[in-house]
């Protein structure tokens, strides 16, 4: 892989909208990605191995629980800082951002929001430091876009619950110490349960043969009569709104993260186009290449404005789930289109691992699918503006 020469585009002087703290947090994450992610990520992706060496660094830059209060080990930052950290990490690789998203928004957030004080004290500091890694089990083999149909279930056995079922496509599952699992009780009501590695009947086989998100470990969660202590049920929320509330936070992070992947593709294509000579001049001098580059920076700038405004609304507690859906959908689609265009600017070189673009492009195929597909987010906007659900 070529040396990381990344220079972040800021066409509309958006830095002026950031506080000194935002810039400090972002620059620390940017520096870490250049130093500790860029040199190893291509090989990890080629070998389809999650690089465990990055866990410590992710914890140090505050990527595990950026907005969780410091008393529980989090970084106590605002939503824009959280977004900026996700942007910088995904500039390196979507799989690395996935690891951070799951840990923060899908494991720490539900424990913080729906957990007991004992659960918060027991798990959050260890998750923030990376001593414990977590995963989030919502999707099932037969219930992806429609998680409300889940069949994973638990029964009250007096002094414990008995959990049965299976989850599929679970980021971090092969190495996670704990899983936040969503399952139905005997009345069919959805609850969150904390399942710990080592519990009898609980296994986490890895999913292989992925062409996307190869530096992130994905797997199953299988529950075969797993005895869950009663104190492991998240007591303060039930219903599908529980997991969907976590998804709001993760989708917000993805709306920012996708900008990072797009920036990296744009920056690489811009630099390459100024250096690559064909027909006696840099290809950057041809109108067709300028059109690609000009459209890329336009779309990145629009996405940055959307994410920043959403961050302000989140900080004020005013962002709606539908607004978050719009930003996730738009920004991931924008990044995927830019990756495809940027790949073309590099010609044949664009398909190699010497550059990050093809890896970003393949990763973004997962990002446009998980946390709600491109279609599902469109339907969420459709419902919001018409008041009529079109899911079924
Ligand atoms: P619906 O009847 O609309 O809603 C059920 C209940 O949930 C409430 N609700 C929400 N609450 C909080 N936040 C949201 N975003 C919410 N959306 C809905 C709603 O008010 C209702 O509450 P209540 O109290 O009345 O029961 O539900 P539905 O069954 O019609 O489904 C709606 C739909 C399709 C939008 C939803 O199920 C959906 O978003 N599907 C997509 C599934 C998805 O995103 N899965 C993600 C799995 S996790 C993942 O991908 C991690 S990737 C990790 C990584 O590596 O980064
Ligand atoms: P389906 O729901 O079967 O959808 C297939 C197609 O049908 C899609 O194009 C979809 O848009 C379309 N479709 C579905 N319903 C409708 C409708 N009503 N109207 C119109 N079109 C529709 N899940 C977790 O719980 N935890 C994780 O950590 C996690 N990590 C993941 C990591 C990776 C790498 C991937 C790829 C997925 C991960 N997921 C995770 C699962 C992810 O959330 C699901 O894949 C996603 O929600 C879509 O579900 P599905 O794959 O079953 O597709």
PDB file of N, CA and C and ligand atoms in Angstrom, residues 98 102 106 135-147 167-173 182 210 212-213 216-219 221 247 251 363 365-377 379 390-392, ligand 2:
ATOM      1  N   UNK A  98     -16.815   0.081  11.948  1.00  0.00           N
ATOM      2  CA  UNK A  98     -17.839  -0.864  12.398  1.00  0.00           C
ATOM      3  C   UNK A  98     -17.554  -1.340  13.819  1.00  0.00           C
ATOM      4  N   UNK A 102     -20.208  -0.567  16.760  1.00  0.00           N
ATOM      5  CA  UNK A 102     -20.895  -1.623  17.501  1.00  0.00           C
ATOM      6  C   UNK A 102     -20.610  -1.465  18.988  1.00  0.00           C
ATOM      7  N   UNK A 106     -24.062   0.224  19.922  1.00  0.00           N
ATOM      8  CA  UNK A 106     -24.922  -0.962  19.958  1.00  0.00           C
ATOM      9  C   UNK A 106     -24.678  -1.827  21.190  1.00  0.00           C
ATOM     10  N   UNK A 135     -20.781  -7.281  21.060  1.00  0.00           N
ATOM     11  CA  UNK A 135     -21.488  -7.331  19.780  1.00  0.00           C
ATOM     12  C   UNK A 135     -22.984  -7.189  20.035  1.00  0.00           C
ATOM     13  N   UNK A 136     -23.744  -7.047  18.936  1.00  0.00           N
ATOM     14  CA  UNK A 136     -25.172  -6.704  19.022  1.00  0.00           C
ATOM     15  C   UNK A 136     -25.960  -7.661  18.148  1.00  0.00           C
ATOM     16  N   UNK A 137     -26.824  -8.436  18.760  1.00  0.00           N
ATOM     17  CA  UNK A 137     -27.553  -9.448  17.992  1.00  0.00           C
ATOM     18  C   UNK A 137     -29.005  -9.086  17.784  1.00  0.00           C
ATOM     19  N   UNK A 138     -29.311  -8.582  16.588  1.00  0.00           N
ATOM     20  CA  UNK A 138     -30.704  -8.283  16.233  1.00  0.00           C
ATOM     21  C   UNK A 138     -31.116  -9.136  15.027  1.00  0.00           C
ATOM     22  N   UNK A 139     -30.317  -9.098  13.965  1.00  0.00           N
ATOM     23  CA  UNK A 139     -30.673  -9.777  12.709  1.00  0.00           C
ATOM     24  C   UNK A 139     -30.676 -11.301  12.875  1.00  0.00           C
ATOM     25  N   UNK A 140     -31.656 -11.938  12.252  1.00  0.00           N
ATOM     26  CA  UNK A 140     -31.739 -13.406  12.285  1.00  0.00           C
ATOM     27  C   UNK A 140     -31.732 -13.933  10.849  1.00  0.00           C
ATOM     28  N   UNK A 141     -31.507 -15.230  10.677  1.00  0.00           N
ATOM     29  CA  UNK A 141     -31.476 -15.772   9.311  1.00  0.00           C
ATOM     30  C   UNK A 141     -32.731 -15.401   8.508  1.00  0.00           C
ATOM     31  N   UNK A 142     -33.905 -15.414   9.141  1.00  0.00           N
ATOM     32  CA  UNK A 142     -35.151 -15.130   8.398  1.00  0.00           C
ATOM     33  C   UNK A 142     -35.753 -13.763   8.717  1.00  0.00           C
ATOM     34  N   UNK A 143     -35.024 -12.937   9.452  1.00  0.00           N
ATOM     35  CA  UNK A 143     -35.556 -11.611   9.823  1.00  0.00           C
ATOM     36  C   UNK A 143     -34.441 -10.588   9.811  1.00  0.00           C
ATOM     37  N   UNK A 144     -34.287  -9.920   8.646  1.00  0.00           N
ATOM     38  CA  UNK A 144     -33.264  -8.889   8.495  1.00  0.00           C
ATOM     39  C   UNK A 144     -33.880  -7.512   8.571  1.00  0.00           C
ATOM     40  N   UNK A 145     -34.514  -7.072   7.470  1.00  0.00           N
ATOM     41  CA  UNK A 145     -35.169  -5.752   7.471  1.00  0.00           C
ATOM     42  C   UNK A 145     -36.362  -5.713   8.417  1.00  0.00           C
ATOM     43  N   UNK A 146     -36.875  -6.885   8.751  1.00  0.00           N
ATOM     44  CA  UNK A 146     -38.082  -6.971   9.584  1.00  0.00           C
ATOM     45  C   UNK A 146     -37.759  -7.598  10.942  1.00  0.00           C
ATOM     46  N   UNK A 147     -36.969  -6.888  11.766  1.00  0.00           N
ATOM     47  CA  UNK A 147     -36.512  -7.517  13.012  1.00  0.00           C
ATOM     48  C   UNK A 147     -37.651  -7.828  13.977  1.00  0.00           C
ATOM     49  N   UNK A 167     -28.735 -15.721  15.768  1.00  0.00           N
ATOM     50  CA  UNK A 167     -28.554 -14.414  15.106  1.00  0.00           C
ATOM     51  C   UNK A 167     -27.482 -14.585  14.036  1.00  0.00           C
ATOM     52  N   UNK A 168     -27.633 -13.827  12.955  1.00  0.00           N
ATOM     53  CA  UNK A 168     -26.718 -13.977  11.808  1.00  0.00           C
ATOM     54  C   UNK A 168     -26.193 -12.603  11.394  1.00  0.00           C
ATOM     55  N   UNK A 169     -25.012 -12.567  10.800  1.00  0.00           N
ATOM     56  CA  UNK A 169     -24.396 -11.326  10.328  1.00  0.00           C
ATOM     57  C   UNK A 169     -24.057 -10.406  11.491  1.00  0.00           C
ATOM     58  N   UNK A 170     -23.396 -10.924  12.493  1.00  0.00           N
ATOM     59  CA  UNK A 170     -23.150 -10.124  13.685  1.00  0.00           C
ATOM     60  C   UNK A 170     -21.684  -9.668  13.720  1.00  0.00           C
ATOM     61  N   UNK A 171     -21.483  -8.351  13.577  1.00  0.00           N
ATOM     62  CA  UNK A 171     -20.125  -7.783  13.614  1.00  0.00           C
ATOM     63  C   UNK A 171     -19.511  -8.037  14.994  1.00  0.00           C
ATOM     64  N   UNK A 172     -18.247  -8.402  14.997  1.00  0.00           N
ATOM     65  CA  UNK A 172     -17.451  -8.639  16.223  1.00  0.00           C
ATOM     66  C   UNK A 172     -17.808  -9.939  16.947  1.00  0.00           C
ATOM     67  N   UNK A 173     -18.825 -10.676  16.480  1.00  0.00           N
ATOM     68  CA  UNK A 173     -19.256 -11.841  17.281  1.00  0.00           C
ATOM     69  C   UNK A 173     -18.140 -12.863  17.521  1.00  0.00           C
ATOM     70  N   UNK A 182     -31.253  -9.371  21.386  1.00  0.00           N
ATOM     71  CA  UNK A 182     -32.675  -9.001  21.445  1.00  0.00           C
ATOM     72  C   UNK A 182     -33.505 -10.245  21.202  1.00  0.00           C
ATOM     73  N   UNK A 210     -16.372 -13.396   2.741  1.00  0.00           N
ATOM     74  CA  UNK A 210     -16.917 -12.054   2.471  1.00  0.00           C
ATOM     75  C   UNK A 210     -15.980 -11.332   1.502  1.00  0.00           C
ATOM     76  N   UNK A 212     -16.453  -8.093   1.329  1.00  0.00           N
ATOM     77  CA  UNK A 212     -16.679  -6.750   1.867  1.00  0.00           C
ATOM     78  C   UNK A 212     -16.375  -6.773   3.358  1.00  0.00           C
ATOM     79  N   UNK A 213     -15.930  -5.641   3.882  1.00  0.00           N
ATOM     80  CA  UNK A 213     -15.649  -5.532   5.320  1.00  0.00           C
ATOM     81  C   UNK A 213     -14.758  -6.681   5.800  1.00  0.00           C
ATOM     82  N   UNK A 216     -13.106  -6.720   9.234  1.00  0.00           N
ATOM     83  CA  UNK A 216     -14.003  -6.781  10.386  1.00  0.00           C
ATOM     84  C   UNK A 216     -14.481  -8.228  10.500  1.00  0.00           C
ATOM     85  N   UNK A 217     -14.525  -8.740  11.728  1.00  0.00           N
ATOM     86  CA  UNK A 217     -14.977 -10.128  11.905  1.00  0.00           C
ATOM     87  C   UNK A 217     -16.495 -10.149  12.026  1.00  0.00           C
ATOM     88  N   UNK A 218     -17.124 -11.037  11.240  1.00  0.00           N
ATOM     89  CA  UNK A 218     -18.586 -11.173  11.250  1.00  0.00           C
ATOM     90  C   UNK A 218     -18.915 -12.621  11.588  1.00  0.00           C
ATOM     91  N   UNK A 219     -19.997 -12.837  12.319  1.00  0.00           N
ATOM     92  CA  UNK A 219     -20.327 -14.220  12.652  1.00  0.00           C
ATOM     93  C   UNK A 219     -21.761 -14.409  13.081  1.00  0.00           C
ATOM     94  N   UNK A 221     -24.535 -15.890  16.212  1.00  0.00           N
ATOM     95  CA  UNK A 221     -24.704 -16.111  17.651  1.00  0.00           C
ATOM     96  C   UNK A 221     -25.712 -17.252  17.747  1.00  0.00           C
ATOM     97  N   UNK A 247     -30.015   1.793  17.100  1.00  0.00           N
ATOM     98  CA  UNK A 247     -29.685   1.972  15.678  1.00  0.00           C
ATOM     99  C   UNK A 247     -29.647   3.446  15.304  1.00  0.00           C
ATOM    100  N   UNK A 251     -26.574   4.705  13.285  1.00  0.00           N
ATOM    101  CA  UNK A 251     -26.799   5.256  11.937  1.00  0.00           C
ATOM    102  C   UNK A 251     -26.264   6.678  11.841  1.00  0.00           C
ATOM    103  N   UNK A 363     -16.216  -2.321   0.906  1.00  0.00           N
ATOM    104  CA  UNK A 363     -16.745  -2.133   2.273  1.00  0.00           C
ATOM    105  C   UNK A 363     -18.114  -1.456   2.249  1.00  0.00           C
ATOM    106  N   UNK A 365     -20.443  -1.560   0.249  1.00  0.00           N
ATOM    107  CA  UNK A 365     -21.576  -2.433  -0.110  1.00  0.00           C
ATOM    108  C   UNK A 365     -22.220  -3.013   1.153  1.00  0.00           C
ATOM    109  N   UNK A 366     -21.414  -3.245   2.179  1.00  0.00           N
ATOM    110  CA  UNK A 366     -21.996  -3.666   3.471  1.00  0.00           C
ATOM    111  C   UNK A 366     -22.661  -2.489   4.165  1.00  0.00           C
ATOM    112  N   UNK A 367     -21.977  -1.343   4.124  1.00  0.00           N
ATOM    113  CA  UNK A 367     -22.486  -0.188   4.874  1.00  0.00           C
ATOM    114  C   UNK A 367     -23.849   0.255   4.332  1.00  0.00           C
ATOM    115  N   UNK A 368     -24.038   0.081   3.015  1.00  0.00           N
ATOM    116  CA  UNK A 368     -25.322   0.484   2.420  1.00  0.00           C
ATOM    117  C   UNK A 368     -26.413  -0.556   2.729  1.00  0.00           C
ATOM    118  N   UNK A 369     -25.997  -1.703   3.262  1.00  0.00           N
ATOM    119  CA  UNK A 369     -26.944  -2.784   3.583  1.00  0.00           C
ATOM    120  C   UNK A 369     -27.247  -2.854   5.080  1.00  0.00           C
ATOM    121  N   UNK A 370     -26.192  -2.715   5.919  1.00  0.00           N
ATOM    122  CA  UNK A 370     -26.473  -2.894   7.351  1.00  0.00           C
ATOM    123  C   UNK A 370     -27.020  -1.605   7.963  1.00  0.00           C
ATOM    124  N   UNK A 371     -27.508  -1.779   9.201  1.00  0.00           N
ATOM    125  CA  UNK A 371     -28.134  -0.641   9.912  1.00  0.00           C
ATOM    126  C   UNK A 371     -29.334  -0.110   9.128  1.00  0.00           C
ATOM    127  N   UNK A 372     -30.007  -0.983   8.400  1.00  0.00           N
ATOM    128  CA  UNK A 372     -31.134  -0.585   7.551  1.00  0.00           C
ATOM    129  C   UNK A 372     -30.640  -0.382   6.136  1.00  0.00           C
ATOM    130  N   UNK A 373     -31.273  -1.099   5.190  1.00  0.00           N
ATOM    131  CA  UNK A 373     -30.819  -1.007   3.803  1.00  0.00           C
ATOM    132  C   UNK A 373     -31.200   0.363   3.209  1.00  0.00           C
ATOM    133  N   UNK A 374     -30.606   0.621   2.052  1.00  0.00           N
ATOM    134  CA  UNK A 374     -30.906   1.846   1.300  1.00  0.00           C
ATOM    135  C   UNK A 374     -32.425   1.966   1.073  1.00  0.00           C
ATOM    136  N   UNK A 375     -33.057   0.849   0.742  1.00  0.00           N
ATOM    137  CA  UNK A 375     -34.514   0.848   0.495  1.00  0.00           C
ATOM    138  C   UNK A 375     -35.291   1.156   1.779  1.00  0.00           C
ATOM    139  N   UNK A 376     -34.896   0.505   2.865  1.00  0.00           N
ATOM    140  CA  UNK A 376     -35.643   0.681   4.122  1.00  0.00           C
ATOM    141  C   UNK A 376     -35.580   2.143   4.570  1.00  0.00           C
ATOM    142  N   UNK A 377     -34.433   2.772   4.421  1.00  0.00           N
ATOM    143  CA  UNK A 377     -34.339   4.186   4.836  1.00  0.00           C
ATOM    144  C   UNK A 377     -35.189   5.087   3.948  1.00  0.00           C
ATOM    145  N   UNK A 379     -37.991   4.129   2.675  1.00  0.00           N
ATOM    146  CA  UNK A 379     -39.369   3.903   3.144  1.00  0.00           C
ATOM    147  C   UNK A 379     -39.637   4.626   4.464  1.00  0.00           C
ATOM    148  N   UNK A 390     -45.204   1.882   4.173  1.00  0.00           N
ATOM    149  CA  UNK A 390     -45.219   1.062   2.950  1.00  0.00           C
ATOM    150  C   UNK A 390     -44.306  -0.152   3.097  1.00  0.00           C
ATOM    151  N   UNK A 391     -44.055  -0.574   4.353  1.00  0.00           N
ATOM    152  CA  UNK A 391     -43.141  -1.698   4.579  1.00  0.00           C
ATOM    153  C   UNK A 391     -43.780  -3.039   4.236  1.00  0.00           C
ATOM    154  N   UNK A 392     -45.126  -3.111   4.392  1.00  0.00           N
ATOM    155  CA  UNK A 392     -45.750  -4.411   4.122  1.00  0.00           C
ATOM    156  C   UNK A 392     -47.101  -4.194   3.463  1.00  0.00           C
TER     157      UNK A 392
HETATM  158  P1  LIG B   2     -33.407  -8.504   3.599  1.00  0.00           P
HETATM  159  O1  LIG B   2     -34.191  -7.894   4.701  1.00  0.00           O
HETATM  160  O2  LIG B   2     -33.707  -9.906   3.218  1.00  0.00           O
HETATM  161  O3  LIG B   2     -33.546  -7.574   2.318  1.00  0.00           O
HETATM  162  C1  LIG B   2     -33.193  -8.029   1.013  1.00  0.00           C
HETATM  163  C2  LIG B   2     -33.588  -6.930   0.017  1.00  0.00           C
HETATM  164  O4  LIG B   2     -35.008  -6.710   0.091  1.00  0.00           O
HETATM  165  C3  LIG B   2     -32.936  -5.585   0.320  1.00  0.00           C
HETATM  166  O5  LIG B   2     -32.616  -4.942  -0.869  1.00  0.00           O
HETATM  167  C4  LIG B   2     -34.022  -4.817   1.042  1.00  0.00           C
HETATM  168  O6  LIG B   2     -33.906  -3.420   0.886  1.00  0.00           O
HETATM  169  C5  LIG B   2     -35.274  -5.335   0.342  1.00  0.00           C
HETATM  170  N1  LIG B   2     -36.459  -5.223   1.193  1.00  0.00           N
HETATM  171  C6  LIG B   2     -36.691  -5.805   2.399  1.00  0.00           C
HETATM  172  N2  LIG B   2     -37.879  -5.419   2.882  1.00  0.00           N
HETATM  173  C7  LIG B   2     -38.415  -4.546   1.972  1.00  0.00           C
HETATM  174  C8  LIG B   2     -39.621  -3.793   1.906  1.00  0.00           C
HETATM  175  N3  LIG B   2     -40.514  -3.830   2.907  1.00  0.00           N
HETATM  176  N4  LIG B   2     -39.814  -3.031   0.825  1.00  0.00           N
HETATM  177  C9  LIG B   2     -38.915  -2.963  -0.178  1.00  0.00           C
HETATM  178  N5  LIG B   2     -37.753  -3.658  -0.183  1.00  0.00           N
HETATM  179  C10 LIG B   2     -37.507  -4.427   0.888  1.00  0.00           C
HETATM  180  N6  LIG B   2     -27.063  -7.205  12.118  1.00  0.00           N
HETATM  181  C11 LIG B   2     -27.021  -7.189  13.484  1.00  0.00           C
HETATM  182  O7  LIG B   2     -28.025  -7.405  14.152  1.00  0.00           O
HETATM  183  N7  LIG B   2     -25.850  -6.937  14.126  1.00  0.00           N
HETATM  184  C12 LIG B   2     -24.685  -6.703  13.478  1.00  0.00           C
HETATM  185  O8  LIG B   2     -23.651  -6.451  14.097  1.00  0.00           O
HETATM  186  C13 LIG B   2     -24.703  -6.733  12.042  1.00  0.00           C
HETATM  187  N8  LIG B   2     -23.540  -6.570  11.338  1.00  0.00           N
HETATM  188  C14 LIG B   2     -23.550  -6.754   9.986  1.00  0.00           C
HETATM  189  C15 LIG B   2     -22.327  -6.770   9.279  1.00  0.00           C
HETATM  190  C16 LIG B   2     -22.310  -6.989   7.909  1.00  0.00           C
HETATM  191  C17 LIG B   2     -21.009  -7.054   7.198  1.00  0.00           C
HETATM  192  C18 LIG B   2     -23.535  -7.136   7.203  1.00  0.00           C
HETATM  193  C19 LIG B   2     -23.519  -7.317   5.725  1.00  0.00           C
HETATM  194  C20 LIG B   2     -24.733  -7.132   7.891  1.00  0.00           C
HETATM  195  C21 LIG B   2     -24.761  -6.962   9.281  1.00  0.00           C
HETATM  196  N9  LIG B   2     -25.960  -7.033  10.012  1.00  0.00           N
HETATM  197  C22 LIG B   2     -25.938  -6.984  11.390  1.00  0.00           C
HETATM  198  C23 LIG B   2     -27.206  -7.373   9.335  1.00  0.00           C
HETATM  199  C24 LIG B   2     -27.863  -6.217   8.594  1.00  0.00           C
HETATM  200  O9  LIG B   2     -28.436  -5.308   9.462  1.00  0.00           O
HETATM  201  C25 LIG B   2     -28.891  -6.827   7.637  1.00  0.00           C
HETATM  202  O10 LIG B   2     -28.178  -7.480   6.618  1.00  0.00           O
HETATM  203  C26 LIG B   2     -29.824  -5.776   7.052  1.00  0.00           C
HETATM  204  O11 LIG B   2     -30.669  -5.257   8.049  1.00  0.00           O
HETATM  205  C27 LIG B   2     -30.679  -6.340   5.901  1.00  0.00           C
HETATM  206  O12 LIG B   2     -31.230  -7.559   6.222  1.00  0.00           O
HETATM  207  P2  LIG B   2     -31.070  -8.811   5.199  1.00  0.00           P
HETATM  208  O13 LIG B   2     -29.645  -8.935   4.848  1.00  0.00           O
HETATM  209  O14 LIG B   2     -31.744  -9.977   5.826  1.00  0.00           O
HETATM  210  O15 LIG B   2     -31.835  -8.371   3.904  1.00  0.00           O
END
